[in-house]
XYZ file of N, CA and C in Angstrom:
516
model
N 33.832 12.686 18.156
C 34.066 11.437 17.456
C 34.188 10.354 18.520
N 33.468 9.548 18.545
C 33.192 8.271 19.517
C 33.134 6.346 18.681
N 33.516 5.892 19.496
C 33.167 4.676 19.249
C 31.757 4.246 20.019
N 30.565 3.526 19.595
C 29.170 2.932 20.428
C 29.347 1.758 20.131
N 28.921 0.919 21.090
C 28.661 -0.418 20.508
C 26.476 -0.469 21.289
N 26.285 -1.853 21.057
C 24.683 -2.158 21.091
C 24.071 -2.207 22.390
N 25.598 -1.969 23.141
C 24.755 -1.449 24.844
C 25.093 -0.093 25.027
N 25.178 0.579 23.691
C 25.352 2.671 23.979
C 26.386 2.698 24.921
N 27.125 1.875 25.205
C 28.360 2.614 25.365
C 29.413 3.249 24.784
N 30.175 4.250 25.747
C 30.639 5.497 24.692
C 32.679 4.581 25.191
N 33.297 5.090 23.715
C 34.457 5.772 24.215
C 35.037 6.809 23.185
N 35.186 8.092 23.756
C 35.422 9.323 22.519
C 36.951 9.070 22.097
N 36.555 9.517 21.172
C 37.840 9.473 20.114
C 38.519 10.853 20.109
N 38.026 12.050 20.174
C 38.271 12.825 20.102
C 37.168 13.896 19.757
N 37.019 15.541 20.655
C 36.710 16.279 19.965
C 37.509 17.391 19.009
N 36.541 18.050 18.486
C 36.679 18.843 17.543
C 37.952 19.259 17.946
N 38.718 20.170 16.596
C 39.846 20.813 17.605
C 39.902 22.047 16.555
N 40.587 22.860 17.267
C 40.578 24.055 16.589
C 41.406 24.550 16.022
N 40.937 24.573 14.541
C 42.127 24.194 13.770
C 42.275 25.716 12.746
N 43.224 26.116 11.463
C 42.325 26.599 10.868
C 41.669 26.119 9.002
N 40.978 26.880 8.894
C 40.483 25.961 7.911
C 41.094 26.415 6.395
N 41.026 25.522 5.263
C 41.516 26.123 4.114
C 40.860 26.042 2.948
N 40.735 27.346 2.576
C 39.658 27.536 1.198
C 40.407 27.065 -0.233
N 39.627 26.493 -1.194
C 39.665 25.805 -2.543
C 38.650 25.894 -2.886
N 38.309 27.206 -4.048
C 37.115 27.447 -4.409
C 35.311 27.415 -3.751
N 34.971 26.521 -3.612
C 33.874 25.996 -3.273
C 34.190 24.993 -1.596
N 35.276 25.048 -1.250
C 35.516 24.114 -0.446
C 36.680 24.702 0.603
N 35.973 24.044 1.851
C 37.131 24.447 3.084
C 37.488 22.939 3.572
N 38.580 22.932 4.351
C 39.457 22.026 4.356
C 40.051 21.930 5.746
N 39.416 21.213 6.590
C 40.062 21.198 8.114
C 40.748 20.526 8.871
N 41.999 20.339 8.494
C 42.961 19.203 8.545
C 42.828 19.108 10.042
N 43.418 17.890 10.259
C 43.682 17.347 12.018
C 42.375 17.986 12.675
N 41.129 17.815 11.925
C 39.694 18.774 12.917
C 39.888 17.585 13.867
N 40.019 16.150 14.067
C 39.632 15.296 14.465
C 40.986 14.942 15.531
N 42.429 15.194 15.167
C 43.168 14.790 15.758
C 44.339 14.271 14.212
N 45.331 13.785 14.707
C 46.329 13.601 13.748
C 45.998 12.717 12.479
N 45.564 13.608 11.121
C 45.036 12.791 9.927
C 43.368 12.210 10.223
N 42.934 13.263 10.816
C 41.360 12.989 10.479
C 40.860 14.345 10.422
N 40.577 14.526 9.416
C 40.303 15.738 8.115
C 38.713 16.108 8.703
N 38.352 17.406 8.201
C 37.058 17.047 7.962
C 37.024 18.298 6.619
N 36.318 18.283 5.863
C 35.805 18.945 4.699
C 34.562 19.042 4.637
N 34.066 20.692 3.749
C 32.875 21.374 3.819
C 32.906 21.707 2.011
N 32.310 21.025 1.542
C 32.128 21.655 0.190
C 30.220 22.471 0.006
N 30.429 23.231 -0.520
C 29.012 23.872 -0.633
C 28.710 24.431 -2.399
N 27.700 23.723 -2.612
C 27.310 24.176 -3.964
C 26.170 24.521 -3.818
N 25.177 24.886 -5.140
C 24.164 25.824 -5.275
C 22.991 25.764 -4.062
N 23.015 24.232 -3.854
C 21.444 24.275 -2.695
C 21.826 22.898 -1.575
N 23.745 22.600 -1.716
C 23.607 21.721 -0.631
C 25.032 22.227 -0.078
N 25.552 21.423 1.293
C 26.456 21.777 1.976
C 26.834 20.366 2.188
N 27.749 19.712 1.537
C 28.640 18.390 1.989
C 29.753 18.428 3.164
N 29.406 17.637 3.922
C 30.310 17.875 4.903
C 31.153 16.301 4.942
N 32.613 16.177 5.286
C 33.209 14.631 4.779
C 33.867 14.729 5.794
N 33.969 13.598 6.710
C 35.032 13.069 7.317
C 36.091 12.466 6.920
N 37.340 12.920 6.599
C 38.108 12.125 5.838
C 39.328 11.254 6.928
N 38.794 9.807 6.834
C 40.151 9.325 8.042
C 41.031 8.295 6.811
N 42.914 9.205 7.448
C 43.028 8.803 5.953
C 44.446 7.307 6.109
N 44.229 6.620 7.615
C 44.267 5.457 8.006
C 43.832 4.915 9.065
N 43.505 3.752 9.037
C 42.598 3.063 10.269
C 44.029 3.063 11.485
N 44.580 3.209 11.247
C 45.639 3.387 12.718
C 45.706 4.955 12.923
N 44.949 5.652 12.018
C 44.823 7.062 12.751
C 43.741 6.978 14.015
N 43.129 5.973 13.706
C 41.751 5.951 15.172
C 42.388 4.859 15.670
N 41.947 5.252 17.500
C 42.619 4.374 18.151
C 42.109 2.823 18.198
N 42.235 2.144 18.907
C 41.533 0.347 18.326
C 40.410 0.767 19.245
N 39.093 0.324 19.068
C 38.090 0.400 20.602
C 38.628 -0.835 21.333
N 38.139 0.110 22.318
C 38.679 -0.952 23.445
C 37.761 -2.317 23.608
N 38.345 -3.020 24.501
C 37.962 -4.496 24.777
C 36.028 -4.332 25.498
N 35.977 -3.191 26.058
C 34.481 -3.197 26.845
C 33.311 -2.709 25.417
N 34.154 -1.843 24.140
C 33.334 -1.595 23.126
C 32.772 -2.878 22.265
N 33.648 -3.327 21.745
C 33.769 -4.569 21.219
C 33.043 -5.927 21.790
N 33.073 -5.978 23.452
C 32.740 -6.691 23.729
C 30.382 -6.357 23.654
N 30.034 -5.327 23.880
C 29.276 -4.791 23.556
C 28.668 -4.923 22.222
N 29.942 -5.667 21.605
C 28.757 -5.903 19.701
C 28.618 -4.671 18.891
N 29.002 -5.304 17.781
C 28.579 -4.451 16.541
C 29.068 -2.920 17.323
N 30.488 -2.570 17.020
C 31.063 -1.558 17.469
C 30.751 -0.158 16.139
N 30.749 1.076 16.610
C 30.337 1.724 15.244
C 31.314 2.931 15.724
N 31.488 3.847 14.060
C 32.381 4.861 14.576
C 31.245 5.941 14.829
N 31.492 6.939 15.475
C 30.237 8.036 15.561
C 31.180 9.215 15.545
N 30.234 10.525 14.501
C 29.976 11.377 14.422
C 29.168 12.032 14.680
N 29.150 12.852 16.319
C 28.126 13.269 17.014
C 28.013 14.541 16.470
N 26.851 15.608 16.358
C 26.666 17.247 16.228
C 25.565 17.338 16.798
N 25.243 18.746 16.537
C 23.994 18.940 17.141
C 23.546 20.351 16.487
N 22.291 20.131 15.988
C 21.545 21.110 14.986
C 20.832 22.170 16.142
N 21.101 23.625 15.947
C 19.967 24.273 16.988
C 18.827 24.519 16.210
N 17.498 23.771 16.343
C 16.367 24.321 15.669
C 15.119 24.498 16.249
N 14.287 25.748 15.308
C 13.090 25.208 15.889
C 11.895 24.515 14.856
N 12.236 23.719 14.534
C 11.621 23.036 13.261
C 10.861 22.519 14.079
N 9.854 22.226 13.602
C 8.168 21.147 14.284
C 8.309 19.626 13.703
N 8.276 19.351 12.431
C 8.820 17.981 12.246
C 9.837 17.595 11.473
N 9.859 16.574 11.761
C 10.563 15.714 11.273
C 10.052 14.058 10.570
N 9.998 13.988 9.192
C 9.888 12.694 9.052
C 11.078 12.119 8.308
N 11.012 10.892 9.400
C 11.965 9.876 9.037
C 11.211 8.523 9.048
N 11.900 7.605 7.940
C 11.295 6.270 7.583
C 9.682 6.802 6.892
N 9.691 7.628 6.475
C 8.505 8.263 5.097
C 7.151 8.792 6.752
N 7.608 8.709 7.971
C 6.630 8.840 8.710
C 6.860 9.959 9.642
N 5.854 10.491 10.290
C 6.527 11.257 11.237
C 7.095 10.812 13.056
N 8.186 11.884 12.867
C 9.016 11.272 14.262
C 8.056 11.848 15.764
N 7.880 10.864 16.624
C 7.141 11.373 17.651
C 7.785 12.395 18.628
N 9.326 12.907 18.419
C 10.156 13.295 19.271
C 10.848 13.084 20.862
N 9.735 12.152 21.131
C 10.216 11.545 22.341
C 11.142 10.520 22.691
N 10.892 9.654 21.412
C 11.950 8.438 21.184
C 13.001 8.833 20.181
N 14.526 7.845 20.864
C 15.466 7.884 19.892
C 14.987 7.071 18.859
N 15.409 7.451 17.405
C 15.289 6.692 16.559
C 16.608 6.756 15.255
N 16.467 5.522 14.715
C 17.224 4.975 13.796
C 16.841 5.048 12.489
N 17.733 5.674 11.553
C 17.431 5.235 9.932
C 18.658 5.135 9.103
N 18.514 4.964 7.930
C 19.858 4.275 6.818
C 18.432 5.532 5.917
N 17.590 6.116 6.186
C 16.990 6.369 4.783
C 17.489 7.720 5.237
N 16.483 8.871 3.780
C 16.332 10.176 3.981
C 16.008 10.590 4.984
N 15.758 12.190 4.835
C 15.287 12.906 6.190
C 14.773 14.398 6.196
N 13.434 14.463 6.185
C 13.204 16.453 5.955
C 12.626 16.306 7.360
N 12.985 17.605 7.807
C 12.911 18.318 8.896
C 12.519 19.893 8.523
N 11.071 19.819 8.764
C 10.325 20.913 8.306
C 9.352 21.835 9.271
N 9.111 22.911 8.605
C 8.655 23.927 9.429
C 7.255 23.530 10.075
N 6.538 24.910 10.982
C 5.116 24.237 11.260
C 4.244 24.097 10.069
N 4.827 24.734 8.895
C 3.942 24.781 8.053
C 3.914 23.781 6.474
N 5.342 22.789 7.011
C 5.539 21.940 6.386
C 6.213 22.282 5.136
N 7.003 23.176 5.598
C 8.210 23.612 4.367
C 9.329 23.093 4.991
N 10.184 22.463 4.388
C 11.550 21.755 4.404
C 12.537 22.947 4.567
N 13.160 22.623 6.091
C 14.509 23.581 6.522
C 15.484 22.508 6.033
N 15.703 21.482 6.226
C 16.844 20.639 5.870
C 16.625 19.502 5.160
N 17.359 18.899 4.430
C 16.891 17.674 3.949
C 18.454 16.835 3.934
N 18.268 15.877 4.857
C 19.263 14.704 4.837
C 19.517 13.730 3.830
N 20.105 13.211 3.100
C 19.609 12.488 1.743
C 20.330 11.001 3.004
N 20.140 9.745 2.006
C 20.598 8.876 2.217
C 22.216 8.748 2.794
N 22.715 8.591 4.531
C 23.718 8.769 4.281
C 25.080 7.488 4.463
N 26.123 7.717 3.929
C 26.831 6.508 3.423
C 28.628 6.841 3.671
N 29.115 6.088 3.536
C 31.208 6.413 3.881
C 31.146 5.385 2.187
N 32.359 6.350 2.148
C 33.327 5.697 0.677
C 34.883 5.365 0.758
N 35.125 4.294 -0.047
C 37.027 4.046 0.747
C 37.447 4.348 -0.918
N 38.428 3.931 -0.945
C 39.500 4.544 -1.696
C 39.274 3.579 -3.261
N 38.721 2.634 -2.737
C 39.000 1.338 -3.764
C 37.233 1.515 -3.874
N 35.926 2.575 -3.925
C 35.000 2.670 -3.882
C 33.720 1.800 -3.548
N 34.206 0.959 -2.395
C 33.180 0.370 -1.601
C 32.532 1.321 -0.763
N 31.325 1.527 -0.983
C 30.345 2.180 -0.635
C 29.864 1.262 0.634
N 29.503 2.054 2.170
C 28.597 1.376 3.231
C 27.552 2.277 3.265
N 26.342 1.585 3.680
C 25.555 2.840 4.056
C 25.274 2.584 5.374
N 25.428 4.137 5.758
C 25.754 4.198 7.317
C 24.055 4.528 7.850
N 24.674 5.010 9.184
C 22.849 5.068 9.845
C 23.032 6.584 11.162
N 21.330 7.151 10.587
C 21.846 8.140 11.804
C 20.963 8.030 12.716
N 21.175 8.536 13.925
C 20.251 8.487 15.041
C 20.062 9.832 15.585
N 18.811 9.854 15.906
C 18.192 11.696 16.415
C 17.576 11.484 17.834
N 17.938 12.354 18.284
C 16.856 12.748 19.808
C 17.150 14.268 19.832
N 15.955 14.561 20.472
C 15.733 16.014 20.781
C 15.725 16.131 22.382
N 16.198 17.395 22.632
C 16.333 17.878 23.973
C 16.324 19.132 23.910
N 14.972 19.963 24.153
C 14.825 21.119 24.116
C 14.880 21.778 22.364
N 15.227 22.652 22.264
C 15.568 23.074 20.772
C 16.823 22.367 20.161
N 17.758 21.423 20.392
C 18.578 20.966 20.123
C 18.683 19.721 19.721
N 18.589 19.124 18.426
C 18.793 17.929 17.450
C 19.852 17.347 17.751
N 19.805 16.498 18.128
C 21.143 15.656 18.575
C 21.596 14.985 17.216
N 22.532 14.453 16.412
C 22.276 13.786 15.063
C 23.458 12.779 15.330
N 23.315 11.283 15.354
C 24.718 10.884 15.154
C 24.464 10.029 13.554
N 25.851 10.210 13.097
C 25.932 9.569 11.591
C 26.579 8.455 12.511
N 26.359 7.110 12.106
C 27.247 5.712 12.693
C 27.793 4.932 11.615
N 28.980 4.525 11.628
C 29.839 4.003 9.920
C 30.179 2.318 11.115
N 30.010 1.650 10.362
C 30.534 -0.188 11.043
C 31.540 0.136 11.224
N 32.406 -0.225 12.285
C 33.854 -0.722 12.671
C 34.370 -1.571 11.854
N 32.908 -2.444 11.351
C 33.715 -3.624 10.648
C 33.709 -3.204 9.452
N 32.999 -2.609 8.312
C 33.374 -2.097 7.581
C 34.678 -1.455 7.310
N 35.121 -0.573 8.001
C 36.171 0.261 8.449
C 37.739 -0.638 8.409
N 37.117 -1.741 9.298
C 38.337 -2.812 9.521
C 39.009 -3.380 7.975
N 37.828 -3.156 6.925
C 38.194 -3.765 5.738
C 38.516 -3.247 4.715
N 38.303 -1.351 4.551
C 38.265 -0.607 4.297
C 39.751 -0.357 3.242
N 39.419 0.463 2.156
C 40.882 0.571 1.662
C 40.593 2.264 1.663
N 41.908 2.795 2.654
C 42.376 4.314 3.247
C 42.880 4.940 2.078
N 42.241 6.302 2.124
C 41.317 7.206 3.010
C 40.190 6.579 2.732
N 39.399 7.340 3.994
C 37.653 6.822 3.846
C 36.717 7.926 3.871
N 36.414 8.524 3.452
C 35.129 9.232 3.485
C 34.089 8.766 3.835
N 33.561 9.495 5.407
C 31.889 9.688 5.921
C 31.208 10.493 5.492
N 30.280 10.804 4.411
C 29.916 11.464 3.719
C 28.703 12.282 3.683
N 28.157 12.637 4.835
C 26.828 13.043 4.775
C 26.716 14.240 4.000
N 24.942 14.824 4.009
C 24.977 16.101 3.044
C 23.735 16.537 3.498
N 23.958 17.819 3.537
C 22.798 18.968 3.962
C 22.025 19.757 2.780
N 21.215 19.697 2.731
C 20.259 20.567 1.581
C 19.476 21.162 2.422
């Protein structure tokens, strides 16, 4: 978990931590994954896997600092990383050349050589409490067999936000 601002600079927020997790039917539950009151949740139904960041006050993340901020348009990030060997990927309805980072707010299939869909990213977005919807943006690069994926939610959004907030992406 990182803060970026528009000159890619980093400051982490925290990684993962090892926590343990708690089952509710259809759903696991990973309190403090993030650090004190930043949740993360895994719900899985018939053909998708929701995964939620739940931060459940903006003074649970620390302020970015003065060099993030000063950098512009500060964002929160949720970094992972997919191991695959999928051949493409189209994003923005086109295909990705893999060499360049790239940016989208849209969908996302990432499919075999034979053009069968291993994953499908839908549109992804954070929700607050009082149901203002943002739609967030992810960014991909590849390095070797490894998908880099960051989901990015506005700071400023966030700043205005009514707690808890859900980052909401989803795997099919």
């Amino acid at each position: 978990l990182n803060y970026r601002n528009d000159l890619n600079q980093i400051q982490q927020i925290n990684t993962i931590q090892q926590v343990a997790g708690h089952s509710n039917y259809n759903q696991f539950l990973y309190k403090n994954a993030f650090g004190n009151n930043i949740n993360l949740k895994y719900e899985y139904w018939q053909d998708i896997l929701k995964e939620g960041l739940i931060i459940n006050s903006l003074n649970d993340l620390p302020t970015p600092e003065q060099y993030i901020r000063d950098g512009e348009n500060p964002t929160l990030d949720l970094d992972t990383v997919i191991t695959t060997n999928a051949q493409h990927f189209i994003i923005n309805g086109q295909e990705w050349n893999q060499r360049d980072d790239i940016e989208t707010s849209d969908e996302v299939y990432i499919q075999d050589s034979n053009g069968n869909v291993l994953y499908y990213l839908p549109k992804p977005y954070a929700y607050d409490s009082n149901h203002s919807i943002s739609p967030l943006t992810y960014r991909f690069r590849i390095q070797g067999h490894n998908l880099y994926v960051i989901i990015k939610t506005d700071y400023s959004w966030l700043e205005n936000a009514v707690f808890p907030v859900i980052i909401d992406p989803t795997l099919k």
